[in-house]
C-alpha cells in the first residue's frame, strides 16, 4: 500500500498545447517513456481523446505492464490513424468514428497472420474512449473469435538443429567460464602477494589491471581522456581486458538460449531473472535445487511464480551420492547453469548495483530502437560503454546470425538457408521435447504451443501412435480382470463357498467381496499381500488404477458407476493434456474400462451413469489426479 501522503506521478499532460502520455513500466520502474499525441495528424479533440484512452489502457488501472506492450499499443493506434487519414470524411471528434474504420484497419493488414490480434488490441484500447457512438462502442466490445488461430510459428527445432545450437552456446559459455576463472585465480594470487613486482613486473602490472577491472570496471585513461593510459596499452584493448573478468553480450545470449531450453521459461522471463534465490535443500543432499522468483507479465494477476531448478536434466534419474557439479552438469542442468551464471556475473552485478542474474559488459551501446513519436524519459541502462542487466529477445537472434548455422530444410529453391536462432523457437522446442507445461496450463500447451508446431507434428504423431499401440497391446495381453455378475453375487450370498471356489478365492474373502469390505475404487482386491506390483508378503502400494490390470482384482456390479465415471473423465482429459501424456498415462486404464463396460451392456452402462453423483465424481477425480496414491 502507498505510504500516507503519497501522490501518484502525473501521466497525462494536456496543458500548454501538450498532449502527452507518460508510461511507467510496472515490470521495471527504471523505464519511463513519453508518447506524444500532439504529433498525430488528427484534430485536437481526437488527439486528446486518443491520449486519454491510451492512458487508461496503459496506466495504473490498465492491462499493459511492460514498455514493449505499451509501444505496440501506440504503434497500432498510429496505424489506425493512418487509415483514418485515407477517409474522405476525416473524423474530427470521437463521435465521428464508425465501424467501417475498424473494418478498413483490418483490411489494411492484408493476409498478415497477426491481423486479428492487432484488431483485438486496437478495440480494447479504443473502448476506453469517451463520446463514442453506441454502434462503434459495441464494435469495440465485440470479441474477436479465434484471433490466434491464423498465427503460425517456425515451429520447434529438429533434434539436429537443437543440438548444433546448444553445442555452439555451450562452447561459448564454457570458454567464458574458463577465461573468467583463470583471470580470477591470477588476480587472487596478485592480491595475496604471490606475484612479485621485481621478479615478474609485466605479470604484476597485469594483475593490477585485473584488480581495477574487477573492482570498478574502469581503466586509467591518458591525460586527454581519449584512450587508455600508455602503460595499459601493451596489455590489450579495453574490450580484451574488461572481458577477462566480465561476460560479453554474446556470452550472455548463449546463457539465455541454454536457460530457455533447460527451463522452458520465456526469454524475457530469463533475461530479467533475479540473482536472489532460495536453497530448499539447505545446500545438502543428493539433489541440489534452487527456487527463483520469476515474473511473466502476460499472466496478469498470476504473473509472479516460483521456478524450481534442479541439477538434473528432465530425462535424468536422481543421483545416489552427494558431490560437486561436474563441468557437464554446469552446462546441462538448470541448477548448474543458474549457479554458473551467478558465479560469472558476481563482479559485474556488484559494480552495476543490479539485482538481476544476467549482467554483462558492452564496449558501446546506443539508445536502441525508439518508438515513433515516443521519447524515453528514463531508462534502466545509460547509453555508451558499460555494464548492462537487460537485453532484448532480438539480441539472441543477432548472436545466432553470427554462428552461421544451416537449417535442415532448404529454402523454396532448394538452396541451403540460414538457421534462425531465437528464444521463442527454443521454448517451443522445450515444450515439444518435454511435453510438460511451464508457466501455462496443460490445455494451453496442447492446444496452442504444440498444435501450431508444424516442425515436429509428424514425429509427434508417430510417437503418440507408437505409445498407443504399445499400451493397447499391453491391455490385450494382460487380459481383463475377473468380473462377477449380479447372478454371481446373489449366489455368493446363498452359497459363498461354491462361488469362492469358482472364482479362486477363499470363502472368507468372498464374504468380504460381497460385503464391499475389499473395495479399492474401480474394483475390489482379493489378495492385498501378493500383488505383482509389490514384494511378496507386503501390502500393495500401487496406484488404484493398477487394479484394472491386476490378477488380484475382482470387478463387482456395484463398481460399474465408478468405472463409467472414470472412463468418461479419462476421455474428457484428452483435451486438457498433450496426446503423448494422455497416451502414456491413461490409454491402458481407458481400454480396460472400455472392456469392462462393454461386457456390462449398454442398458447397464446408462443406469450406472445416472447413478453417478458428486461424491463419486470427486472420488474419481482424486484417483486420476494421483491424490489417492501412497507417497
Coordinates of C-alpha atoms in Angstrom, one line a residue:
X1 CA 0.0 0.0 0.0
X2 CA 1.3 3.5 -0.7
X3 CA 2.5 5.5 2.3
X4 CA 0.5 8.3 3.8
X5 CA 0.7 11.5 1.7
X6 CA 1.7 9.6 -1.5
X7 CA 0.9 11.5 -4.7
X8 CA 0.8 9.5 -7.9
X9 CA 3.1 10.8 -10.7
X10 CA 1.5 12.8 -13.5
X11 CA 0.8 10.6 -16.5
X12 CA -1.4 12.8 -18.8
X13 CA -0.1 16.2 -20.0
X14 CA -2.6 18.4 -21.8
X15 CA -1.6 21.9 -20.6
X16 CA 0.2 24.5 -22.7
X17 CA -0.6 22.8 -26.0
X18 CA 0.9 19.5 -24.9
X19 CA -0.8 16.1 -25.5
X20 CA 1.5 13.5 -23.9
X21 CA 1.1 10.3 -22.0
X22 CA 3.8 9.2 -19.7
X23 CA 4.2 5.4 -19.3
X24 CA 5.8 3.9 -16.2
X25 CA 6.8 0.3 -16.6
X26 CA 5.4 -1.8 -13.8
X27 CA 7.9 -4.6 -14.6
X28 CA 10.8 -2.3 -14.5
X29 CA 10.4 1.0 -12.6
X30 CA 13.6 2.3 -14.3
X31 CA 11.8 2.5 -17.6
X32 CA 9.7 5.7 -18.3
X33 CA 8.5 6.6 -21.8
X34 CA 6.6 9.6 -23.1
X35 CA 4.2 9.2 -26.0
X36 CA 3.4 12.4 -27.9
X37 CA -0.1 12.5 -29.3
X38 CA 0.3 16.2 -30.4
X39 CA 2.2 15.0 -33.4
X40 CA -0.7 12.8 -34.6
X41 CA -2.3 14.2 -37.8
X42 CA -5.8 14.4 -36.4
X43 CA -7.9 17.2 -34.9
X44 CA -7.1 18.3 -31.3
X45 CA -10.3 16.7 -29.9
X46 CA -9.3 13.3 -31.3
X47 CA -5.7 13.8 -30.1
X48 CA -6.9 14.3 -26.5
X49 CA -9.5 11.5 -26.7
X50 CA -6.9 9.1 -28.0
X51 CA -4.4 10.2 -25.3
X52 CA -7.0 9.7 -22.5
X53 CA -7.9 6.2 -23.9
X54 CA -4.2 5.3 -24.2
X55 CA -3.6 6.5 -20.6
X56 CA -6.5 4.3 -19.4
X57 CA -5.2 1.3 -21.3
X58 CA -1.5 1.5 -20.2
X59 CA -2.0 3.4 -16.8
X60 CA -2.1 2.1 -13.3
X61 CA -5.5 0.5 -13.7
X62 CA -4.9 -0.7 -17.3
X63 CA -3.8 -4.1 -18.5
X64 CA -0.4 -3.1 -20.0
X65 CA 2.5 -3.5 -17.7
X66 CA 5.6 -3.5 -19.9
X67 CA 7.2 -0.9 -22.2
X68 CA 7.2 -3.3 -25.1
X69 CA 3.4 -3.8 -24.8
X70 CA 2.8 -0.1 -24.4
X71 CA 4.9 0.6 -27.5
X72 CA 3.0 -1.9 -29.5
X73 CA -0.4 -0.4 -28.4
X74 CA 0.8 3.1 -29.5
X75 CA 2.1 1.6 -32.8
X76 CA -1.3 0.0 -33.6
X77 CA -3.1 3.3 -32.8
X78 CA -0.7 5.1 -35.2
X79 CA -1.6 2.6 -37.9
X80 CA -5.3 3.2 -37.2
X81 CA -4.8 7.0 -37.6
X82 CA -3.1 6.3 -41.0
X83 CA -6.3 4.6 -42.0
X84 CA -8.4 7.5 -40.8
X85 CA -6.4 9.9 -42.9
X86 CA -7.5 8.0 -46.0
X87 CA -11.2 8.5 -45.3
X88 CA -12.9 11.1 -47.5
X89 CA -14.6 12.5 -44.4
X90 CA -11.9 12.6 -41.8
X91 CA -13.2 12.2 -38.3
X92 CA -12.9 15.3 -36.2
X93 CA -14.3 14.1 -32.8
X94 CA -14.8 10.6 -31.2
X95 CA -18.5 10.6 -32.4
X96 CA -17.2 10.5 -36.0
X97 CA -15.6 7.1 -35.6
X98 CA -17.6 4.4 -37.3
X99 CA -17.4 0.6 -37.5
X100 CA -16.2 1.0 -41.1
X101 CA -13.0 2.5 -39.8
X102 CA -12.3 -0.7 -37.9
X103 CA -13.1 -2.8 -41.0
X104 CA -10.7 -0.6 -43.0
X105 CA -8.0 -1.1 -40.4
X106 CA -8.4 -4.9 -40.7
X107 CA -8.3 -4.8 -44.5
X108 CA -5.1 -2.7 -44.3
X109 CA -3.4 -5.6 -42.5
X110 CA -3.9 -7.8 -45.6
X111 CA -3.1 -11.5 -45.1
X112 CA -0.9 -10.9 -42.1
X113 CA -1.4 -13.8 -39.6
X114 CA -1.4 -11.3 -36.7
X115 CA -4.2 -9.1 -38.2
X116 CA -6.9 -10.3 -35.9
X117 CA -4.6 -9.9 -32.9
X118 CA -3.9 -6.2 -34.0
X119 CA -7.7 -5.5 -34.3
X120 CA -8.3 -7.0 -30.9
X121 CA -5.6 -4.9 -29.3
X122 CA -6.9 -1.7 -31.0
X123 CA -10.5 -2.4 -30.0
X124 CA -9.5 -2.9 -26.3
X125 CA -7.7 0.5 -26.4
X126 CA -10.5 2.4 -28.2
X127 CA -13.1 1.0 -25.8
X128 CA -11.7 3.4 -23.2
X129 CA -12.6 6.5 -25.3
X130 CA -15.4 8.8 -24.2
X131 CA -18.0 10.1 -26.6
X132 CA -18.2 7.1 -28.9
X133 CA -21.4 6.2 -30.7
X134 CA -23.3 3.1 -29.4
X135 CA -22.5 1.3 -32.7
X136 CA -18.8 2.0 -32.6
X137 CA -18.6 1.2 -28.8
X138 CA -20.4 -2.1 -29.5
X139 CA -17.9 -2.9 -32.2
X140 CA -15.1 -2.3 -29.8
X141 CA -16.6 -4.5 -27.2
X142 CA -17.1 -7.4 -29.6
X143 CA -15.0 -10.4 -29.1
X144 CA -12.6 -11.3 -32.0
X145 CA -13.1 -15.1 -32.3
X146 CA -10.1 -17.4 -32.8
X147 CA -7.8 -14.5 -33.1
X148 CA -4.7 -16.7 -32.6
X149 CA -5.8 -19.4 -35.0
X150 CA -4.1 -18.0 -38.1
X151 CA -0.8 -17.3 -36.3
X152 CA 1.8 -19.8 -37.4
X153 CA 5.3 -20.1 -36.0
X154 CA 8.5 -21.5 -37.4
X155 CA 7.9 -24.4 -35.0
X156 CA 10.4 -26.3 -32.9
X157 CA 13.9 -27.1 -34.0
X158 CA 14.7 -30.5 -35.2
X159 CA 16.9 -32.6 -33.0
X160 CA 19.9 -31.9 -35.2
X161 CA 19.2 -28.2 -35.2
X162 CA 18.7 -28.1 -31.5
X163 CA 21.9 -29.9 -30.9
X164 CA 24.0 -27.7 -33.1
X165 CA 22.6 -24.5 -31.4
X166 CA 23.1 -25.8 -27.9
X167 CA 26.6 -27.1 -28.7
X168 CA 27.5 -23.7 -30.0
X169 CA 26.1 -22.0 -26.9
X170 CA 27.8 -24.4 -24.6
X171 CA 31.1 -23.8 -26.3
X172 CA 30.7 -20.1 -25.9
X173 CA 29.8 -20.3 -22.2
X174 CA 32.4 -23.0 -21.5
X175 CA 35.1 -20.7 -23.0
X176 CA 33.8 -17.7 -20.9
X177 CA 33.9 -19.7 -17.7
X178 CA 37.4 -20.9 -18.4
X179 CA 38.7 -17.3 -19.1
X180 CA 37.0 -15.7 -16.1
X181 CA 38.0 -18.4 -13.7
X182 CA 41.6 -18.3 -14.9
X183 CA 41.7 -14.5 -14.6
X184 CA 40.2 -14.6 -11.1
X185 CA 42.8 -17.2 -10.0
X186 CA 45.6 -14.9 -11.3
X187 CA 44.0 -11.9 -9.6
X188 CA 43.8 -13.8 -6.3
X189 CA 47.5 -14.6 -6.5
X190 CA 48.3 -10.9 -7.1
X191 CA 46.1 -9.8 -4.2
X192 CA 47.7 -12.3 -1.9
X193 CA 51.2 -11.2 -2.9
X194 CA 52.0 -14.3 -4.8
X195 CA 53.3 -12.3 -7.8
X196 CA 56.5 -10.2 -7.3
X197 CA 56.8 -6.8 -8.8
X198 CA 60.6 -7.3 -9.0
X199 CA 60.7 -10.8 -10.5
X200 CA 57.6 -10.6 -12.7
X201 CA 57.0 -6.9 -13.4
X202 CA 54.8 -7.5 -16.5
X203 CA 52.6 -10.0 -14.8
X204 CA 52.5 -7.9 -11.7
X205 CA 51.3 -4.9 -13.8
X206 CA 48.7 -7.1 -15.5
X207 CA 47.5 -8.2 -12.1
X208 CA 47.0 -4.6 -11.1
X209 CA 44.9 -4.0 -14.2
X210 CA 42.7 -7.0 -13.4
X211 CA 42.2 -5.6 -9.9
X212 CA 40.9 -2.4 -11.4
X213 CA 38.7 -4.2 -13.9
X214 CA 37.2 -6.4 -11.1
X215 CA 36.8 -3.6 -8.6
X216 CA 35.4 -0.8 -10.7
X217 CA 35.2 -2.0 -14.3
X218 CA 37.2 1.1 -15.3
X219 CA 40.7 1.6 -16.7
X220 CA 43.0 4.6 -16.5
X221 CA 42.9 7.0 -19.5
X222 CA 45.6 9.2 -21.0
X223 CA 45.8 12.8 -19.9
X224 CA 43.4 13.9 -22.7
X225 CA 40.9 11.2 -21.8
X226 CA 40.7 10.0 -25.3
X227 CA 42.2 6.5 -25.0
X228 CA 43.9 4.1 -22.5
X229 CA 46.8 5.2 -20.4
X230 CA 50.1 4.3 -22.3
X231 CA 51.2 1.7 -19.7
X232 CA 47.9 -0.1 -20.1
X233 CA 48.0 -0.4 -23.9
X234 CA 50.6 -3.3 -24.2
X235 CA 48.3 -5.5 -22.2
X236 CA 45.4 -5.3 -24.6
X237 CA 42.3 -3.2 -25.6
X238 CA 39.6 -2.0 -23.3
X239 CA 37.4 -4.9 -24.5
X240 CA 40.1 -7.5 -24.2
X241 CA 40.9 -6.5 -20.6
X242 CA 37.4 -5.9 -19.3
X243 CA 36.0 -9.2 -20.7
X244 CA 38.8 -11.1 -18.9
X245 CA 36.6 -10.8 -15.8
X246 CA 33.1 -9.9 -17.2
X247 CA 30.7 -11.6 -19.6
X248 CA 30.2 -10.1 -23.1
X249 CA 26.8 -9.6 -24.8
X250 CA 27.4 -12.7 -27.0
X251 CA 28.1 -14.9 -24.0
X252 CA 25.0 -13.6 -22.2
X253 CA 22.9 -14.5 -25.2
X254 CA 24.4 -18.0 -25.2
X255 CA 23.4 -18.3 -21.5
X256 CA 19.9 -17.2 -22.3
X257 CA 19.3 -19.7 -25.1
X258 CA 20.6 -22.5 -22.8
X259 CA 18.4 -21.4 -19.8
X260 CA 15.3 -21.2 -22.0
X261 CA 15.9 -24.7 -23.3
X262 CA 16.6 -26.2 -19.9
X263 CA 13.8 -24.4 -18.0
X264 CA 11.1 -23.8 -20.7
X265 CA 10.6 -20.3 -19.5
X266 CA 10.1 -17.3 -21.8
X267 CA 13.2 -15.5 -23.0
X268 CA 12.1 -12.2 -21.4
X269 CA 11.5 -14.0 -18.1
X270 CA 15.0 -15.5 -18.2
X271 CA 16.6 -12.1 -19.2
X272 CA 15.0 -10.4 -16.1
X273 CA 15.5 -13.3 -13.7
X274 CA 16.7 -12.2 -10.3
X275 CA 20.0 -13.2 -8.7
X276 CA 18.3 -13.8 -5.4
X277 CA 17.4 -17.4 -4.8
X278 CA 16.4 -19.9 -2.1
X279 CA 18.0 -23.4 -1.5
X280 CA 15.2 -25.6 -0.1
X281 CA 17.7 -28.4 0.1
X282 CA 19.8 -26.4 2.5
X283 CA 22.8 -26.9 0.3
X284 CA 23.0 -30.6 1.1
X285 CA 21.6 -33.8 -0.2
X286 CA 21.9 -35.7 -3.4
X287 CA 19.6 -33.4 -5.5
X288 CA 20.8 -29.8 -5.5
X289 CA 17.9 -27.4 -6.0
X290 CA 17.3 -23.6 -6.1
X291 CA 14.0 -21.8 -6.1
X292 CA 13.9 -18.5 -8.0
X293 CA 11.0 -15.9 -8.1
X294 CA 10.2 -15.1 -11.8
X295 CA 7.7 -12.8 -13.5
X296 CA 5.7 -13.3 -16.6
X297 CA 3.5 -10.1 -17.1
X298 CA 1.1 -11.7 -19.6
X299 CA -0.2 -14.0 -16.8
X300 CA -1.8 -10.9 -15.2
X301 CA -2.6 -11.4 -11.5
X302 CA -0.7 -14.7 -11.7
X303 CA 2.4 -13.1 -13.2
X304 CA 4.7 -13.9 -10.2
X305 CA 5.8 -17.5 -9.9
X306 CA 8.5 -19.6 -8.3
X307 CA 10.6 -21.8 -10.5
X308 CA 12.4 -24.8 -9.1
X309 CA 15.7 -25.5 -10.8
X310 CA 17.5 -28.8 -10.1
X311 CA 20.8 -30.2 -11.0
X312 CA 19.1 -32.8 -13.2
X313 CA 18.0 -32.5 -16.8
X314 CA 14.4 -33.6 -17.2
X315 CA 15.4 -37.0 -18.7
X316 CA 17.9 -38.0 -15.9
X317 CA 17.5 -40.0 -12.7
X318 CA 18.3 -38.7 -9.3
X319 CA 22.0 -39.1 -8.2
X320 CA 22.7 -41.6 -5.5
X321 CA 25.6 -39.8 -3.9
X322 CA 26.4 -36.2 -3.0
X323 CA 29.1 -34.5 -4.9
X324 CA 30.1 -31.3 -6.7
X325 CA 28.8 -30.4 -10.0
X326 CA 30.8 -31.6 -12.9
X327 CA 31.7 -29.4 -15.9
X328 CA 29.0 -31.2 -17.8
X329 CA 26.4 -30.7 -15.1
X330 CA 27.1 -26.9 -15.2
X331 CA 26.0 -26.7 -18.8
X332 CA 23.4 -29.4 -19.0
X333 CA 21.2 -28.8 -15.9
X334 CA 19.0 -25.9 -14.9
X335 CA 20.6 -25.7 -11.4
X336 CA 24.2 -26.0 -12.8
X337 CA 23.6 -23.3 -15.4
X338 CA 21.9 -20.9 -13.0
X339 CA 24.7 -21.2 -10.4
X340 CA 27.4 -20.8 -13.2
X341 CA 25.7 -17.6 -14.4
X342 CA 25.5 -16.4 -10.8
X343 CA 29.2 -17.0 -10.4
X344 CA 30.4 -15.5 -13.6
X345 CA 28.4 -12.3 -13.2
X346 CA 29.1 -11.7 -9.5
X347 CA 31.6 -8.8 -10.1
X348 CA 29.6 -7.2 -12.8
X349 CA 26.5 -7.3 -10.6
X350 CA 28.3 -5.6 -7.7
X351 CA 29.7 -2.9 -10.0
X352 CA 26.3 -2.3 -11.7
X353 CA 24.4 -2.5 -8.4
X354 CA 21.9 -4.8 -10.1
X355 CA 19.7 -7.5 -8.5
X356 CA 19.5 -9.5 -11.7
X357 CA 21.1 -12.7 -12.6
X358 CA 22.5 -11.8 -16.0
X359 CA 24.8 -8.8 -16.1
X360 CA 27.3 -8.2 -18.9
X361 CA 29.7 -5.5 -20.3
X362 CA 29.4 -3.8 -23.7
X363 CA 32.1 -1.6 -25.3
X364 CA 29.5 0.8 -26.6
X365 CA 25.7 0.9 -27.0
X366 CA 23.2 3.4 -28.5
X367 CA 19.7 4.2 -27.4
X368 CA 18.3 1.2 -29.1
X369 CA 15.1 1.2 -31.2
X370 CA 12.8 4.1 -30.5
X371 CA 9.1 4.0 -30.9
X372 CA 7.7 6.5 -33.4
X373 CA 6.7 9.8 -31.7
X374 CA 8.0 8.4 -28.3
X375 CA 10.7 9.7 -26.1
X376 CA 12.5 7.7 -23.4
X377 CA 12.4 9.8 -20.3
X378 CA 14.2 7.4 -18.1
X379 CA 16.0 4.1 -19.0
X380 CA 17.4 1.3 -16.9
X381 CA 20.8 1.3 -18.7
X382 CA 22.5 4.5 -19.8
X383 CA 23.9 4.8 -23.3
X384 CA 27.5 4.1 -24.1
X385 CA 30.2 1.7 -22.8
X386 CA 29.5 -0.1 -19.5
X387 CA 27.5 -2.7 -17.7
X388 CA 24.0 -3.8 -18.7
X389 CA 21.5 -6.1 -17.0
X390 CA 18.9 -6.1 -19.7
X391 CA 18.9 -7.3 -23.4
X392 CA 16.2 -7.8 -25.9
X393 CA 15.0 -11.1 -27.3
X394 CA 16.3 -9.9 -30.7
X395 CA 19.8 -9.8 -29.3
X396 CA 19.8 -13.5 -29.2
X397 CA 18.8 -13.6 -32.8
X398 CA 21.7 -11.3 -33.8
X399 CA 24.1 -13.5 -31.8
X400 CA 22.7 -16.6 -33.7
X401 CA 23.3 -14.9 -37.0
X402 CA 27.0 -14.8 -36.3
X403 CA 27.1 -18.5 -35.8
X404 CA 26.3 -19.1 -39.5
X405 CA 24.4 -22.3 -38.8
X406 CA 22.5 -24.0 -41.6
X407 CA 18.8 -25.2 -41.3
X408 CA 17.8 -28.8 -42.0
X409 CA 15.2 -27.7 -44.6
X410 CA 16.3 -25.9 -47.7
X411 CA 14.5 -22.8 -49.0
X412 CA 11.8 -22.8 -51.7
X413 CA 14.5 -23.0 -54.4
X414 CA 16.2 -26.0 -52.8
X415 CA 19.2 -23.9 -51.6
X416 CA 20.6 -24.1 -48.0
X417 CA 19.2 -21.5 -45.7
X418 CA 20.4 -19.9 -42.5
X419 CA 19.2 -21.4 -39.3
X420 CA 17.3 -18.7 -37.4
X421 CA 18.2 -18.8 -33.7
X422 CA 15.6 -17.4 -31.3
X423 CA 14.3 -17.8 -27.7
X424 CA 10.8 -18.3 -28.9
X425 CA 11.6 -21.3 -31.1
X426 CA 13.8 -22.7 -28.4
X427 CA 10.9 -22.5 -25.9
X428 CA 8.6 -24.3 -28.3
X429 CA 11.4 -26.9 -28.7
X430 CA 11.4 -27.4 -24.9
X431 CA 7.6 -27.9 -25.0
X432 CA 7.8 -30.4 -27.9
X433 CA 10.6 -32.4 -26.3
X434 CA 9.5 -32.4 -22.6
X435 CA 5.7 -32.3 -23.1
X436 CA 5.3 -30.5 -19.8
X437 CA 3.6 -27.1 -19.2
X438 CA 5.8 -24.3 -17.9
X439 CA 4.1 -21.2 -16.7
X440 CA 1.0 -22.3 -18.7
X441 CA -1.9 -24.8 -18.4
X442 CA -1.8 -28.3 -19.9
X443 CA -4.6 -27.2 -22.2
X444 CA -2.6 -24.2 -23.4
X445 CA 0.5 -26.3 -24.0
X446 CA -1.5 -28.9 -26.0
X447 CA -3.8 -26.6 -28.0
X448 CA -1.7 -23.5 -28.6
X449 CA 2.0 -24.4 -28.5
X450 CA 2.1 -28.0 -29.7
X451 CA -0.8 -27.8 -32.2
X452 CA 0.9 -24.9 -34.0
X453 CA 4.2 -26.6 -34.0
X454 CA 4.3 -27.9 -37.6
X455 CA 8.0 -28.8 -37.4
X456 CA 7.6 -31.8 -35.1
X457 CA 4.0 -32.7 -35.9
X458 CA 4.7 -35.8 -38.0
X459 CA 7.3 -37.0 -35.5
X460 CA 5.0 -36.3 -32.6
X461 CA 2.1 -38.1 -34.2
X462 CA 4.2 -41.2 -34.9
X463 CA 5.4 -41.2 -31.3
X464 CA 1.8 -41.0 -30.0
X465 CA 0.7 -43.8 -32.3
X466 CA 3.6 -45.9 -31.1
X467 CA 2.7 -45.4 -27.5
X468 CA -1.0 -46.0 -28.2
X469 CA -0.2 -49.3 -29.9
X470 CA 2.1 -50.4 -27.2
X471 CA -0.3 -49.6 -24.4
X472 CA -3.3 -51.2 -26.2
X473 CA -1.2 -54.3 -26.9
X474 CA -0.3 -54.4 -23.2
X475 CA -4.0 -54.2 -22.3
X476 CA -4.9 -57.0 -24.7
X477 CA -2.0 -59.2 -23.5
X478 CA -2.8 -58.7 -19.8
X479 CA -6.4 -59.7 -20.3
X480 CA -9.4 -58.4 -18.4
X481 CA -9.8 -58.7 -14.7
X482 CA -12.2 -61.3 -13.2
X483 CA -15.7 -60.0 -13.2
X484 CA -18.6 -61.1 -11.1
X485 CA -22.2 -60.7 -12.4
X486 CA -25.2 -59.9 -10.4
X487 CA -26.2 -63.5 -10.5
X488 CA -22.7 -64.5 -9.1
X489 CA -23.2 -62.1 -6.2
X490 CA -26.7 -63.4 -5.5
X491 CA -25.4 -66.9 -5.5
X492 CA -22.4 -65.9 -3.3
X493 CA -24.9 -64.6 -0.7
X494 CA -26.6 -68.0 -0.6
X495 CA -23.6 -70.3 -1.1
X496 CA -20.3 -68.4 -0.6
X497 CA -18.1 -71.5 -0.5
X498 CA -19.1 -72.7 -4.0
X499 CA -18.8 -69.3 -5.6
X500 CA -15.5 -68.7 -3.9
X501 CA -14.0 -71.9 -5.4
X502 CA -15.3 -70.9 -8.8
X503 CA -13.5 -67.5 -8.6
X504 CA -10.3 -68.8 -6.9
X505 CA -10.7 -67.0 -3.5
X506 CA -11.3 -68.2 0.0
X507 CA -14.8 -68.3 1.5
X508 CA -13.9 -65.5 3.9
X509 CA -12.6 -63.4 1.0
X510 CA -15.8 -64.0 -0.9
X511 CA -17.8 -62.7 2.1
X512 CA -15.6 -59.6 2.2
X513 CA -16.1 -59.0 -1.6
X514 CA -19.9 -59.3 -1.3
X515 CA -19.9 -57.0 1.8
X516 CA -17.8 -54.4 -0.2
X517 CA -15.1 -54.5 2.5
X518 CA -12.3 -55.2 0.0
X519 CA -13.1 -52.4 -2.4
X520 CA -10.4 -50.2 -3.8
X521 CA -12.0 -47.7 -6.2
X522 CA -12.7 -49.3 -9.5
X523 CA -12.6 -52.9 -8.3
X524 CA -12.0 -55.0 -5.2
X525 CA -8.8 -56.6 -4.1
X526 CA -8.8 -60.4 -3.3
X527 CA -5.1 -60.6 -2.2
X528 CA -3.6 -57.4 -1.0
X529 CA -0.3 -59.0 0.2
X530 CA 0.5 -60.9 -3.0
X531 CA 0.3 -58.2 -5.6
X532 CA 2.5 -58.3 -8.7
X533 CA 3.3 -54.7 -8.0
X534 CA 4.8 -55.2 -4.5
X535 CA 7.2 -57.6 -2.9
X536 CA 5.5 -60.9 -1.7
X537 CA 4.1 -60.6 1.8
X538 CA 3.9 -56.8 1.7
X539 CA 0.8 -54.7 1.3
X540 CA 0.3 -53.4 -2.3
X541 CA 1.3 -49.8 -2.7
X542 CA 0.5 -49.4 -6.4
X543 CA -2.0 -46.8 -7.7
X544 CA -5.6 -47.9 -7.6
X545 CA -5.6 -47.5 -11.4
X546 CA -3.3 -50.6 -11.5
X547 CA -6.1 -52.7 -10.2
X548 CA -7.5 -52.7 -13.7
X549 CA -4.6 -54.9 -14.8
X550 CA -4.0 -56.9 -11.7
X551 CA -4.9 -60.6 -11.3
X552 CA -5.9 -60.0 -7.7
X553 CA -8.7 -57.6 -8.7
X554 CA -12.3 -58.6 -8.9
X555 CA -14.9 -56.3 -10.6
X556 CA -18.3 -56.3 -8.9
X557 CA -21.6 -54.9 -10.2
X558 CA -21.6 -52.1 -7.7
X559 CA -18.2 -50.8 -9.2
X560 CA -19.8 -50.1 -12.6
X561 CA -20.9 -46.4 -11.8
X562 CA -17.4 -45.6 -10.7
X563 CA -16.0 -47.4 -13.8
X564 CA -18.3 -45.4 -16.1
X565 CA -17.4 -42.1 -14.4
X566 CA -13.7 -42.9 -14.6
X567 CA -13.9 -43.8 -18.3
X568 CA -15.8 -40.6 -19.1
X569 CA -13.4 -38.4 -17.1
X570 CA -10.3 -40.0 -18.7
X571 CA -11.9 -39.4 -22.1
X572 CA -12.5 -35.7 -21.2
X573 CA -8.9 -35.3 -20.2
X574 CA -7.8 -35.8 -23.8
X575 CA -8.5 -32.1 -24.5
X576 CA -6.6 -30.9 -21.4
X577 CA -3.4 -32.9 -21.9
X578 CA -0.9 -33.4 -24.7
X579 CA -1.7 -36.5 -26.7
X580 CA 1.5 -38.2 -25.7
X581 CA 0.9 -37.6 -21.9
X582 CA -2.6 -38.9 -22.2
X583 CA -1.5 -42.0 -24.1
X584 CA 1.3 -42.7 -21.6
X585 CA -0.9 -42.3 -18.5
X586 CA -4.4 -43.2 -19.4
X587 CA -4.8 -45.3 -22.6
X588 CA -4.2 -48.6 -20.7
X589 CA -6.9 -48.0 -18.0
X590 CA -9.2 -46.4 -20.6
X591 CA -9.0 -49.6 -22.8
X592 CA -9.6 -51.8 -19.7
X593 CA -12.5 -49.8 -18.5
X594 CA -14.0 -49.8 -22.0
X595 CA -13.7 -53.6 -22.0
X596 CA -15.5 -54.0 -18.6
X597 CA -18.3 -51.5 -19.6
X598 CA -18.8 -53.3 -22.9
X599 CA -19.3 -56.6 -21.1
X600 CA -21.9 -55.0 -18.8
X601 CA -24.0 -53.9 -21.8
X602 CA -25.5 -50.6 -22.9
X603 CA -28.6 -50.6 -20.6
X604 CA -26.4 -51.3 -17.5
X605 CA -24.0 -48.5 -18.6
X606 CA -26.8 -46.0 -18.9
X607 CA -28.2 -46.9 -15.5
X608 CA -24.7 -46.7 -13.9
X609 CA -24.1 -43.2 -15.4
X610 CA -27.4 -42.0 -13.9
X611 CA -26.3 -43.3 -10.5
X612 CA -23.1 -41.3 -10.5
X613 CA -23.2 -38.3 -8.1
X614 CA -20.9 -35.6 -7.0
X615 CA -19.3 -37.8 -4.4
X616 CA -18.4 -40.5 -6.9
X617 CA -17.1 -37.8 -9.4
X618 CA -14.9 -36.3 -6.7
X619 CA -13.5 -39.7 -5.7
X620 CA -12.6 -40.5 -9.4
X621 CA -11.1 -37.0 -9.8
X622 CA -8.8 -37.6 -6.8
X623 CA -7.9 -41.0 -8.2
X624 CA -7.0 -39.6 -11.6
X625 CA -5.0 -36.7 -10.1
X626 CA -3.0 -39.2 -8.0
X627 CA -4.3 -37.9 -4.7
X628 CA -5.1 -41.4 -3.5
X629 CA -1.6 -42.8 -4.4
X630 CA 0.6 -43.7 -1.5
X631 CA 3.6 -41.4 -1.4

